[in-house]
mmCIF file of C-alpha atoms in Angstrom:
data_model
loop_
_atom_site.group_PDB
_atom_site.id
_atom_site.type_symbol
_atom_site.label_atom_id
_atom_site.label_comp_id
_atom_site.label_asym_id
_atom_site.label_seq_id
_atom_site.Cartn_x
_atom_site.Cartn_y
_atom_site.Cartn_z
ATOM 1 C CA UNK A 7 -154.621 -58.540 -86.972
ATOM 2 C CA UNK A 8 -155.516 -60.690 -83.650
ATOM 3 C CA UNK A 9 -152.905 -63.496 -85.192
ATOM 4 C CA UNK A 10 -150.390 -60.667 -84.942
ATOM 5 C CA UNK A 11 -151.364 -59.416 -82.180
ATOM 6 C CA UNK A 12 -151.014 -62.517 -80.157
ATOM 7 C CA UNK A 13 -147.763 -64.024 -81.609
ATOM 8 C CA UNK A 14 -145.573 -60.537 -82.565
ATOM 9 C CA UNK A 15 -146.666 -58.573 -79.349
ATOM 10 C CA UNK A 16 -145.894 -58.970 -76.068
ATOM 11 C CA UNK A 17 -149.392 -60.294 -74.274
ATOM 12 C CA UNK A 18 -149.070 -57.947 -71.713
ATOM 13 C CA UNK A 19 -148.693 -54.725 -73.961
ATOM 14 C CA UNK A 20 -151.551 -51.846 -72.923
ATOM 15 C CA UNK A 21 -151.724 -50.307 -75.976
ATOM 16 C CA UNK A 22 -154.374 -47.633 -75.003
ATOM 17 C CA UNK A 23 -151.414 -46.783 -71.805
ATOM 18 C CA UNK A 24 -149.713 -43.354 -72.847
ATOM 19 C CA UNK A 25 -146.557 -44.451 -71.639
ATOM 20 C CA UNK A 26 -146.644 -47.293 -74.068
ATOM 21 C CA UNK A 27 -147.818 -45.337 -76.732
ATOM 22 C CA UNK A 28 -145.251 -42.339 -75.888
ATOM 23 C CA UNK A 29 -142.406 -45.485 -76.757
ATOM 24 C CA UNK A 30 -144.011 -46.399 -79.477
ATOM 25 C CA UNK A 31 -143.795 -43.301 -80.981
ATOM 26 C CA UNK A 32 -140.144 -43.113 -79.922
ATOM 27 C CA UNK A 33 -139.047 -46.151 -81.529
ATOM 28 C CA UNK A 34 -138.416 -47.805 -78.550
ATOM 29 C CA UNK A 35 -138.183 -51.503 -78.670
ATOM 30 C CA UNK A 36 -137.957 -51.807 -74.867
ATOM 31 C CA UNK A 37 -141.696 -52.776 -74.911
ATOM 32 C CA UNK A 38 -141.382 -56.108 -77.069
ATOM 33 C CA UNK A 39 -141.325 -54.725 -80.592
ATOM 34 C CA UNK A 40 -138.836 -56.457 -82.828
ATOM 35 C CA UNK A 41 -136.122 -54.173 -83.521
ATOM 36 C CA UNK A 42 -135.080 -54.866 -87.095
ATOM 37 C CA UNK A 43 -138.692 -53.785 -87.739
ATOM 38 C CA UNK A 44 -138.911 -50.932 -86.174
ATOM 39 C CA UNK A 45 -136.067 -49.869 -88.110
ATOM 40 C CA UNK A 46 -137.571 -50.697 -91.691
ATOM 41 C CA UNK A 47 -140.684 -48.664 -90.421
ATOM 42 C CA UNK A 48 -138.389 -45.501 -89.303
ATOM 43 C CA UNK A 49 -136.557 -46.194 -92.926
ATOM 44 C CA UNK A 50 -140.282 -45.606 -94.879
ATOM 45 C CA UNK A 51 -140.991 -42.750 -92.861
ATOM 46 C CA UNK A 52 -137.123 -41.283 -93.836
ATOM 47 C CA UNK A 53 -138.063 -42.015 -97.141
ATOM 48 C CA UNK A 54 -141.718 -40.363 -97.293
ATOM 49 C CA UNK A 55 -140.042 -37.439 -95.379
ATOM 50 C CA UNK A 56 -137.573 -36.933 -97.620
ATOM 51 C CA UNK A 57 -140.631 -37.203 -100.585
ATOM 52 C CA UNK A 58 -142.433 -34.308 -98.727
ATOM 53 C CA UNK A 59 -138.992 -32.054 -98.598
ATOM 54 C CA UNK A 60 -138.073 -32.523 -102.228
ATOM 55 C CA UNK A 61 -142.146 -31.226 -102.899
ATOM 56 C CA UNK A 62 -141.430 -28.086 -100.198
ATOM 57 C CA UNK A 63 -144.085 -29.962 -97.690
ATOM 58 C CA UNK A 64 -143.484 -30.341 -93.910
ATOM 59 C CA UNK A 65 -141.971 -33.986 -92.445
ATOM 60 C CA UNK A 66 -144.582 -35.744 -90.934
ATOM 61 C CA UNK A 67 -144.435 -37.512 -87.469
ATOM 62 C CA UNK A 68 -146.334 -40.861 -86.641
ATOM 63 C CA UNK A 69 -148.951 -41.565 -83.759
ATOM 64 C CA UNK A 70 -148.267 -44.933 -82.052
ATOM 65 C CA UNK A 71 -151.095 -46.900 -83.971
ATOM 66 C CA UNK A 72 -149.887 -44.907 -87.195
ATOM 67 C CA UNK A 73 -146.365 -47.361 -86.512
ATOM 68 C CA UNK A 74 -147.892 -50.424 -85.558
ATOM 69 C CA UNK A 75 -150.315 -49.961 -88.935
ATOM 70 C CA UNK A 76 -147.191 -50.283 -90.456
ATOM 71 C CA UNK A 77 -145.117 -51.962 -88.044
ATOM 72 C CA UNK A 78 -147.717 -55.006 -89.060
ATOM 73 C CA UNK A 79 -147.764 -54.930 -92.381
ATOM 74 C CA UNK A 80 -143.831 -55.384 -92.312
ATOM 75 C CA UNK A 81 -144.425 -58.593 -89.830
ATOM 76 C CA UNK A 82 -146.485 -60.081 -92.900
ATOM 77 C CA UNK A 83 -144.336 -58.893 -95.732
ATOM 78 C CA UNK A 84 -141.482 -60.963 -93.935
ATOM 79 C CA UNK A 85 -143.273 -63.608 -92.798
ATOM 80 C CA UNK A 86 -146.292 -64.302 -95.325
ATOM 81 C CA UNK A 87 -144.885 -67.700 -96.520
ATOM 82 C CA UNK A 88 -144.141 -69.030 -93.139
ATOM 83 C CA UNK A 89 -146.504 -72.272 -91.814
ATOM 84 C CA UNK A 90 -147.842 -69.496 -89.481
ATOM 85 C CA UNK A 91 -149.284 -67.133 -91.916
ATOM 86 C CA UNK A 92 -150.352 -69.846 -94.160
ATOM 87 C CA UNK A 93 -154.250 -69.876 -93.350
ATOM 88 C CA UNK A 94 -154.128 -65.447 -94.007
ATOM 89 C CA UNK A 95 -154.623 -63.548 -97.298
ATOM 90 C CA UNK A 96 -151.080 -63.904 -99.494
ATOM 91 C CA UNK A 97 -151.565 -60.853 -102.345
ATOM 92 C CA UNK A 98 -154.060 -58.265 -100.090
ATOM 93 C CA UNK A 99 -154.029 -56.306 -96.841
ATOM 94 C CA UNK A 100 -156.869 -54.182 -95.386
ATOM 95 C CA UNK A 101 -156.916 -51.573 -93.061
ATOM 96 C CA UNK A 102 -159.816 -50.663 -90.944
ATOM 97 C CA UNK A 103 -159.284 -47.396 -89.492
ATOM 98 C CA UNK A 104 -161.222 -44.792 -88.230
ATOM 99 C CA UNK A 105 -161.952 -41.508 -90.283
ATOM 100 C CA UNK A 106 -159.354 -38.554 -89.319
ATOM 101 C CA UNK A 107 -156.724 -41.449 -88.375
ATOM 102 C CA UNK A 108 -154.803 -40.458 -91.046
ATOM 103 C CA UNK A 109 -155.447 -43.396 -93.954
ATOM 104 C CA UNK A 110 -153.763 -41.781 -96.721
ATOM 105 C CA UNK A 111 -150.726 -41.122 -94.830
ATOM 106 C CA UNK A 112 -150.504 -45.210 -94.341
ATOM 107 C CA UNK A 113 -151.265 -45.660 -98.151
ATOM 108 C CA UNK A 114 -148.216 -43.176 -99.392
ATOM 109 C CA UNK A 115 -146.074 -45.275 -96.717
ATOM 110 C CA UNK A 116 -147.527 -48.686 -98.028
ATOM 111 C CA UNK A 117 -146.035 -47.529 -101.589
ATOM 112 C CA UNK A 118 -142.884 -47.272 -100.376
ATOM 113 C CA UNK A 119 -143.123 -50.515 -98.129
ATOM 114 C CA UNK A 120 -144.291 -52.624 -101.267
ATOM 115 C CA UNK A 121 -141.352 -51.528 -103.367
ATOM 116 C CA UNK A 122 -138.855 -52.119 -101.125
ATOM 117 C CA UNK A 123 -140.153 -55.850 -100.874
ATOM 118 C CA UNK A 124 -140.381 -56.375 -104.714
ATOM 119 C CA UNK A 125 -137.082 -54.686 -105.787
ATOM 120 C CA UNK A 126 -135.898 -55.191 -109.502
ATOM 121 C CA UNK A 127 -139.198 -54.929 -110.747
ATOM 122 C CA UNK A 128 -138.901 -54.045 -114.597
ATOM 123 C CA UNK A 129 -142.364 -52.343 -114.800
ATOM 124 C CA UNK A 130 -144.711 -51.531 -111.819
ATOM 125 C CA UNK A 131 -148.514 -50.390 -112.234
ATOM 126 C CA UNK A 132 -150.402 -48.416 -109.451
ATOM 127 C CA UNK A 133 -153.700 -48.536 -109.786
ATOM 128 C CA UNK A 134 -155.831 -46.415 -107.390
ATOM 129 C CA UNK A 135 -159.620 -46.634 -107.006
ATOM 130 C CA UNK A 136 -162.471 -45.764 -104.988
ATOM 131 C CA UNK A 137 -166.346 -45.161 -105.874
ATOM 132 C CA UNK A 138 -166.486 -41.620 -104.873
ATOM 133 C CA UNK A 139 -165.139 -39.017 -107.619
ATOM 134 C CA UNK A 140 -163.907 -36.497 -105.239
ATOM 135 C CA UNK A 141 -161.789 -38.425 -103.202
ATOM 136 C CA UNK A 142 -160.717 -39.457 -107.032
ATOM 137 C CA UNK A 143 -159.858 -36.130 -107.041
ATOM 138 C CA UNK A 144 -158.062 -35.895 -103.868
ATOM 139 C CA UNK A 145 -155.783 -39.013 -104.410
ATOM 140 C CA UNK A 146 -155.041 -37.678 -108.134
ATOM 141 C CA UNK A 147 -153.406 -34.383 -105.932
ATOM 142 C CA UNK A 148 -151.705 -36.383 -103.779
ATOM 143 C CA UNK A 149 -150.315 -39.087 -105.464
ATOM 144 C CA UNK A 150 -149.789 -37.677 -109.145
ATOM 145 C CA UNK A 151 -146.023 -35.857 -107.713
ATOM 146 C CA UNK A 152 -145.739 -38.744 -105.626
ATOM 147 C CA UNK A 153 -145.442 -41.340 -108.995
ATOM 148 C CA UNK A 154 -143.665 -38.691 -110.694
ATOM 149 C CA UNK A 155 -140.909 -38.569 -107.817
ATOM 150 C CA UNK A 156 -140.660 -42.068 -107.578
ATOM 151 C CA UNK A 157 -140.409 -42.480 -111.373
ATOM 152 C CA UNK A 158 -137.045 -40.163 -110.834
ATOM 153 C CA UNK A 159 -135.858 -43.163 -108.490
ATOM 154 C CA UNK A 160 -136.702 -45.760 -110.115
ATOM 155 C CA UNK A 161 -135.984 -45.035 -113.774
ATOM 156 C CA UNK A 162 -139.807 -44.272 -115.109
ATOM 157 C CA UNK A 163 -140.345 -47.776 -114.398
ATOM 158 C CA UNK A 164 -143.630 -47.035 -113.112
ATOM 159 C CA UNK A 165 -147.412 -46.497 -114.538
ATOM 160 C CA UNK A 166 -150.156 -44.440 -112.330
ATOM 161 C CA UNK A 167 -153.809 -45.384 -113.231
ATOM 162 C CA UNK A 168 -156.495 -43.579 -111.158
ATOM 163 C CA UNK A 169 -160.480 -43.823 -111.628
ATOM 164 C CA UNK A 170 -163.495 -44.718 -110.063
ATOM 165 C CA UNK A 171 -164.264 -48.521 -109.098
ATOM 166 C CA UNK A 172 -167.280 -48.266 -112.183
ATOM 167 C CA UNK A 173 -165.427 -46.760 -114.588
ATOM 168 C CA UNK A 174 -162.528 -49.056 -114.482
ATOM 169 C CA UNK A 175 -165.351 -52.114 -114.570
ATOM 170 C CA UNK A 176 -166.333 -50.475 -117.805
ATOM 171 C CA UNK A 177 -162.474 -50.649 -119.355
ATOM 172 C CA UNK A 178 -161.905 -52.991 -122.186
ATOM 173 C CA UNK A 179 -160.482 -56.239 -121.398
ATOM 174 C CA UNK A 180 -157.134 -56.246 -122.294
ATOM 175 C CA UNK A 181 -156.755 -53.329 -119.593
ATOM 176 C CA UNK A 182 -156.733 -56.584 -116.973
ATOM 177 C CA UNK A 183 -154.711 -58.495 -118.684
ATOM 178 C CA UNK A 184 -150.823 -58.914 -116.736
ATOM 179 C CA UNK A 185 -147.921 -60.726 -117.763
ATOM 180 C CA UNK A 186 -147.152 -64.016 -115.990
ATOM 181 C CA UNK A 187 -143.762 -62.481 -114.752
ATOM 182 C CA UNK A 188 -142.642 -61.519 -111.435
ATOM 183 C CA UNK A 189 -140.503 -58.583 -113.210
ATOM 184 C CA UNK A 190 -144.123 -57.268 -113.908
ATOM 185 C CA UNK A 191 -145.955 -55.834 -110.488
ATOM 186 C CA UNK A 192 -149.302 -54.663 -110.104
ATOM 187 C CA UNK A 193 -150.034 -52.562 -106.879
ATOM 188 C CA UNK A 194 -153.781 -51.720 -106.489
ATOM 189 C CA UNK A 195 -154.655 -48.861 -103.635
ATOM 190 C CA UNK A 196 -158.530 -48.931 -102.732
ATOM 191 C CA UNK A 197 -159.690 -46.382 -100.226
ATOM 192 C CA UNK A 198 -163.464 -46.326 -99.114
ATOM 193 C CA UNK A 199 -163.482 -50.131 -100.272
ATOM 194 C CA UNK A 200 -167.054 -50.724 -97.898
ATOM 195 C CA UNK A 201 -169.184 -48.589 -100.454
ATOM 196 C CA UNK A 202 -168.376 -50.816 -103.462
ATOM 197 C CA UNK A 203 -168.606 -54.139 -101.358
ATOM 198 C CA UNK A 204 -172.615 -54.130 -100.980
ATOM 199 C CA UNK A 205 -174.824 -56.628 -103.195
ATOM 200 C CA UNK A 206 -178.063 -56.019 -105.295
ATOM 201 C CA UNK A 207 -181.115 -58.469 -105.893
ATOM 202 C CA UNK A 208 -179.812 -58.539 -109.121
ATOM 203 C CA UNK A 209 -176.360 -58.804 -108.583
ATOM 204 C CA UNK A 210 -174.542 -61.369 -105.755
ATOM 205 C CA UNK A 211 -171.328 -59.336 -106.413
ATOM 206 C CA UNK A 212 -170.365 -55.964 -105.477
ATOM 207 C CA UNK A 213 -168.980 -53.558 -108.093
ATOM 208 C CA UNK A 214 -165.658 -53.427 -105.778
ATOM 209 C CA UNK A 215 -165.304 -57.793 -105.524
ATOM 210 C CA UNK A 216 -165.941 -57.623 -109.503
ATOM 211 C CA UNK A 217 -163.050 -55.303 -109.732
ATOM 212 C CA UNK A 218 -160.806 -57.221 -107.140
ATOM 213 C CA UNK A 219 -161.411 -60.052 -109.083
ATOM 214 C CA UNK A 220 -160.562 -58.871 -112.492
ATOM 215 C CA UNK A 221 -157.385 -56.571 -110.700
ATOM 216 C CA UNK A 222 -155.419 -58.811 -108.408
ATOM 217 C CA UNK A 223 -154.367 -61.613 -110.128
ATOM 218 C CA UNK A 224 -150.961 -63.179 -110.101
ATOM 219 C CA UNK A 225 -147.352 -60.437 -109.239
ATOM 220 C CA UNK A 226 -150.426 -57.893 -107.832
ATOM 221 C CA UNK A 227 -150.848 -56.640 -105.053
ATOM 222 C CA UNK A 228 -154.058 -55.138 -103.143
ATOM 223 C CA UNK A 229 -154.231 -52.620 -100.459
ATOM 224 C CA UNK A 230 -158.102 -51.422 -98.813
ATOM 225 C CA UNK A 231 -158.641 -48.385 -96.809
ATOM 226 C CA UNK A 232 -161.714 -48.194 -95.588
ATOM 227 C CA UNK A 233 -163.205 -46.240 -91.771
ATOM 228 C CA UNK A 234 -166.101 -49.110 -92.107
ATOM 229 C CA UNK A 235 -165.815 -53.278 -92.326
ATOM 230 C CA UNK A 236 -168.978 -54.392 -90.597
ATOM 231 C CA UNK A 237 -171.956 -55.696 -91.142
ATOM 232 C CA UNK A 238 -170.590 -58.008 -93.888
ATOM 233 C CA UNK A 239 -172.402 -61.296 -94.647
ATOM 234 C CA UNK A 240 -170.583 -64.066 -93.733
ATOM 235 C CA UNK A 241 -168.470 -64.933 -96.775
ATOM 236 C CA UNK A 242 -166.555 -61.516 -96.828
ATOM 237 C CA UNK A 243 -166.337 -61.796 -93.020
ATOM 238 C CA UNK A 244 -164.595 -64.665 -92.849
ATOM 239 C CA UNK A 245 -162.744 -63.076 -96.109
ATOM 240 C CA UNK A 246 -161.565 -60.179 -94.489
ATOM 241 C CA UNK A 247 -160.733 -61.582 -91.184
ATOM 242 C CA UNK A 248 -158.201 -63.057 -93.138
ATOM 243 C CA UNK A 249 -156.731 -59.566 -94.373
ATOM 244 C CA UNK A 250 -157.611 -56.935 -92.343
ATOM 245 C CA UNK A 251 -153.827 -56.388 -90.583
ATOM 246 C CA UNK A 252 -154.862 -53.284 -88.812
ATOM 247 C CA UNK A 253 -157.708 -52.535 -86.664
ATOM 248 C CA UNK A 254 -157.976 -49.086 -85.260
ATOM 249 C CA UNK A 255 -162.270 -48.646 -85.727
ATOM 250 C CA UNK A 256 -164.169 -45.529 -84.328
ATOM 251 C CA UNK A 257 -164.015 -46.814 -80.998
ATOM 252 C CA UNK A 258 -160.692 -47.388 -80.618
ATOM 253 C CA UNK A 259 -159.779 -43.549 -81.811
ATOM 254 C CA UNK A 260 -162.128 -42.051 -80.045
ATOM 255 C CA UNK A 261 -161.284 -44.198 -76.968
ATOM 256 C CA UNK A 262 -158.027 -42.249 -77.788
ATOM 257 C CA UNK A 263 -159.497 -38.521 -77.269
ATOM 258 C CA UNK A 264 -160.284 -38.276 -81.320
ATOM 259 C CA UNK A 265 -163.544 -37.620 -82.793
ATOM 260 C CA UNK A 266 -166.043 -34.935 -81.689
ATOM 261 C CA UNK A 267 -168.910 -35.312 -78.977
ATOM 262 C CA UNK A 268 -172.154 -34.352 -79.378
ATOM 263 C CA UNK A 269 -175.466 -33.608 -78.220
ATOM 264 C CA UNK A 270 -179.134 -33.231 -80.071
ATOM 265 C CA UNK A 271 -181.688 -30.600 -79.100
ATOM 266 C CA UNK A 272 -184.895 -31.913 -81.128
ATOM 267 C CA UNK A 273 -187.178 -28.967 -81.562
ATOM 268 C CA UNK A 274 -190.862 -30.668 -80.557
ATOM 269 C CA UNK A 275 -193.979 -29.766 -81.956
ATOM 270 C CA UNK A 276 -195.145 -28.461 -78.915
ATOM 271 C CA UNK A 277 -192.810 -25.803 -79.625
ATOM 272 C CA UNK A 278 -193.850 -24.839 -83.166
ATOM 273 C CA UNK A 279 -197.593 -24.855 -82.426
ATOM 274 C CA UNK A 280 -196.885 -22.325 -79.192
ATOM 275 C CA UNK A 281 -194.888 -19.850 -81.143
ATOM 276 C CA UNK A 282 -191.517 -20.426 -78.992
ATOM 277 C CA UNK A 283 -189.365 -21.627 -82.236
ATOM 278 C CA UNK A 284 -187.737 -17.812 -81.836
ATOM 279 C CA UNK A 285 -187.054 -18.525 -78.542
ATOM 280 C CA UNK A 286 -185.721 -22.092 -78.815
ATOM 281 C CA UNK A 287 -183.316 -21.083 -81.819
ATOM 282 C CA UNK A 288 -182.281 -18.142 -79.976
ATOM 283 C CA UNK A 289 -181.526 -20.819 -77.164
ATOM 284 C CA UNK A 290 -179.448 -22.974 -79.345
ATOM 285 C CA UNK A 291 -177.586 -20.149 -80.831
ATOM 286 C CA UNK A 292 -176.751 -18.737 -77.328
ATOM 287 C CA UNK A 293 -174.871 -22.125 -76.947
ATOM 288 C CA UNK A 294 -173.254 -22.538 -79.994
ATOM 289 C CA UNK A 295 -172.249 -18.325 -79.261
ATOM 290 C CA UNK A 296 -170.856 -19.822 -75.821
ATOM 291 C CA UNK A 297 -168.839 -22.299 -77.332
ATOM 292 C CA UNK A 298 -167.361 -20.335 -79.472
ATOM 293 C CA UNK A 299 -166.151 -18.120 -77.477
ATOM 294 C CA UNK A 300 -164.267 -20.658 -75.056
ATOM 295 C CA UNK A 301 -162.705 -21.633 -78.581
ATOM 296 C CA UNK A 302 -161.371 -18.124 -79.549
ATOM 297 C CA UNK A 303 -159.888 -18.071 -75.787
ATOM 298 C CA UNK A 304 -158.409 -21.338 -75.973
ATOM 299 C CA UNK A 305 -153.968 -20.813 -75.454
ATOM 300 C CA UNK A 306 -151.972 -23.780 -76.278
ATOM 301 C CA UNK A 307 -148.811 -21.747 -76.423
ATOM 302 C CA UNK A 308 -147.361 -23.927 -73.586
ATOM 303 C CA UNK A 309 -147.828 -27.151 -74.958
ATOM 304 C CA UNK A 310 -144.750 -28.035 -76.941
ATOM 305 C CA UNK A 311 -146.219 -31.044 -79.256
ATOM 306 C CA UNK A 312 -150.100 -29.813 -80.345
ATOM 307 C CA UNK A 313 -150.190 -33.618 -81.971
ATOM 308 C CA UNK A 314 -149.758 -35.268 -78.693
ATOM 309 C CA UNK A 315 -152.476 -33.268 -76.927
ATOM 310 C CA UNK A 316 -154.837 -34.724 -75.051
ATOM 311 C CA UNK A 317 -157.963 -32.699 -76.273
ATOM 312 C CA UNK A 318 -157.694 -31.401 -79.863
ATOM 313 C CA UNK A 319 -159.335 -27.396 -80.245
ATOM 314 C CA UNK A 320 -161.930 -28.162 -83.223
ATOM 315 C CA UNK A 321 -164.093 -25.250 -84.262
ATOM 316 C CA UNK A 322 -167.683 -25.839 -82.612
ATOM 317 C CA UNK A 323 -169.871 -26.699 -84.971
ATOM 318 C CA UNK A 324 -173.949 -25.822 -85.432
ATOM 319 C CA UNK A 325 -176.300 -28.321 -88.065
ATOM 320 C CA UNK A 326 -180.016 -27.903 -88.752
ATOM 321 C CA UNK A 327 -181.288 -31.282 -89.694
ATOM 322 C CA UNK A 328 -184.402 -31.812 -91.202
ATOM 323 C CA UNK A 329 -186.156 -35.114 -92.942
ATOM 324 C CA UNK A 330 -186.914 -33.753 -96.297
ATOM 325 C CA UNK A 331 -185.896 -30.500 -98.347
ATOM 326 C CA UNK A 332 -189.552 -30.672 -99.880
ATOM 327 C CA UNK A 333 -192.570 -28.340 -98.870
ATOM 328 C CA UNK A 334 -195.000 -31.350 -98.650
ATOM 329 C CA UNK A 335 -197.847 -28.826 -99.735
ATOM 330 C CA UNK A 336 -196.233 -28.389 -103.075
ATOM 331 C CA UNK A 337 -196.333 -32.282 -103.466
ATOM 332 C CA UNK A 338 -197.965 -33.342 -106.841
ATOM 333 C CA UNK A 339 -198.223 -29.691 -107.611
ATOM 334 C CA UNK A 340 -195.896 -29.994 -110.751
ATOM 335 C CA UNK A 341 -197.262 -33.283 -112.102
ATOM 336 C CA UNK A 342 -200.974 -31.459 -111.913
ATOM 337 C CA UNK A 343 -199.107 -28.077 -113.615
ATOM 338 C CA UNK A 344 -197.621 -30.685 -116.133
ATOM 339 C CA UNK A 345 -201.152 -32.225 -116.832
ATOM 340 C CA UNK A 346 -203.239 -29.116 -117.653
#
């Protein structure tokens, strides 16, 4: 990411001015962006538009770091066996952006973007995976009519494999095994790639690295998603730092008006031995009642482009927190219970 950074944008670029980000979002090359790029990125987002039509969905626009997300993954595509990019990952890409910045969006987008630069391919295999089965789920939605459309294109030239990081560990072996020809293409799509990335005592490899491993061998591919890359030990930093093409962390988005802000009202003890818990909910509630009711009054009739807002309206939100969901006086009760 800093390589391209340095090298493909223009060192005095503010990306965080809105001018700046208003042209980026307009395509505008005036600011240093190659041209011939820009172009390939407005030609995925044509394509992915017209995806979302055929399936009666609305277009989708990009925000500026949406483009350069992809705007630098064509810069590698065309440039990966250059002297330059020779010290950088060759077959994987990650992306390290903030929940809410619109990941998937990027990963649809990065299908297209993949096939474009491995035309002619006689049979292509998506394979997407992350630990969590609901977001299993989620991707299965979203991606199944995606395949299915693209299979229309392309002739049914392509298989869709989706399952969680463990269960695909647990696949026999000849699921791994790939033909030693370009005509054959693997593309593997990880999102959430963190959780799987952590080590045991037992185990010096994480149940994600063991799949990586076994997945992205030679004509694959390898994409990772994933709101959280830090606090890796040193191998997979220096690892990813040479993959991760797009950094747009927590930070950054929030730095951007995204994200929610908070505040905690701890209810002491003090307050629960004097009897005033009634009147310290009653307090919070008040708040939350107040918040609420600048929400309902909020008008954003005259602003043309909600997306390009500078404060987003979010329903206000209320949480009790607590350490445990246990009565502590019930503790052991059951095992006693069990015992007489």
């Amino acid at each position: 990411y800093q390589h391209i950074r340095k090298h493909f944008l223009k060192e005095t670029i503010d990306l965080f001015d809105k001018s700046t980000q208003e042209k980026i979002e307009a395509f505008d090359a005036s600011i240093g962006l190659d041209e011939k790029i820009l172009d390939a990125v407005k030609k995925y987002l044509k394509a992915y538009n017209t995806y979302l039509e055929a399936q009666k969905q609305n277009k989708v626009t990009l925000r500026y770091y949406q483009i350069l997300a992809i705007y630098f993954t064509e810069v590698f595509f065309r440039n990966r066996d250059s002297k330059e990019f020779e010290d950088f990952a060759k077959s994987a890409l990650a992306y390290w952006m903030a929940t809410g910045s619109g990941k998937t969006m990027i990963m649809h987008i990065n299908v297209f973007q993949f096939i474009e630069h491995n035309k002619g391919f006689k049979d292509l295999e998506i394979i997407i995976t992350t630990p969590g089965v609901n977001l299993i789920h989620q991707h299965e939605r979203e991606v199944t009519p995606l395949v299915e459309y693209l299979n229309k294109i392309h002739r049914n030239k392509i298989r869709f494999t989706i399952d969680t990081t463990s269960a695909l560990l647990n696949k026999a072996d000849d699921f791994f095994d790939f033909p030693d020809n370009k005509k054959y293409q693997r593309l593997i799509l990880v999102d959430e790639a963190h959780i799987g990335l952590g080590t045991s005592q037992k185990d010096d490899e994480g149940e994600f690295l063991k799949l990586r491993r076994r997945l992205n061998i030679k004509h694959s591919f390898l994409f990772e998603y994933s709101a959280t890359f830090h606090n890796l030990d040193s191998k997979l930093e220096n690892e990813y730092s040479k993959s991760i093409i797009y950094d747009y962390n927590y930070n950054l988005f929030y730095r951007d008006g995204y994200g929610k802000d908070f505040y905690f009202e701890k209810i002491n003890a003090d307050v629960l031995l004097n009897g005033s818990l009634d009147d310290n909910l009653a307090l919070n509630l008040k708040v939350i009642e107040e918040k609420l009711d600048v929400f309902n009054k909020l008008d954003y009739s005259d602003i043309k482009d909600l997306f390009s807002a500078t404060t987003f309206p979010d329903r206000p939100l209320i949480a009790f927190m607590g350490n445990t969901v246990n009565d502590k006086r019930d503790e052991g009760k059951k095992a006693e219970a069990d015992k007489a």
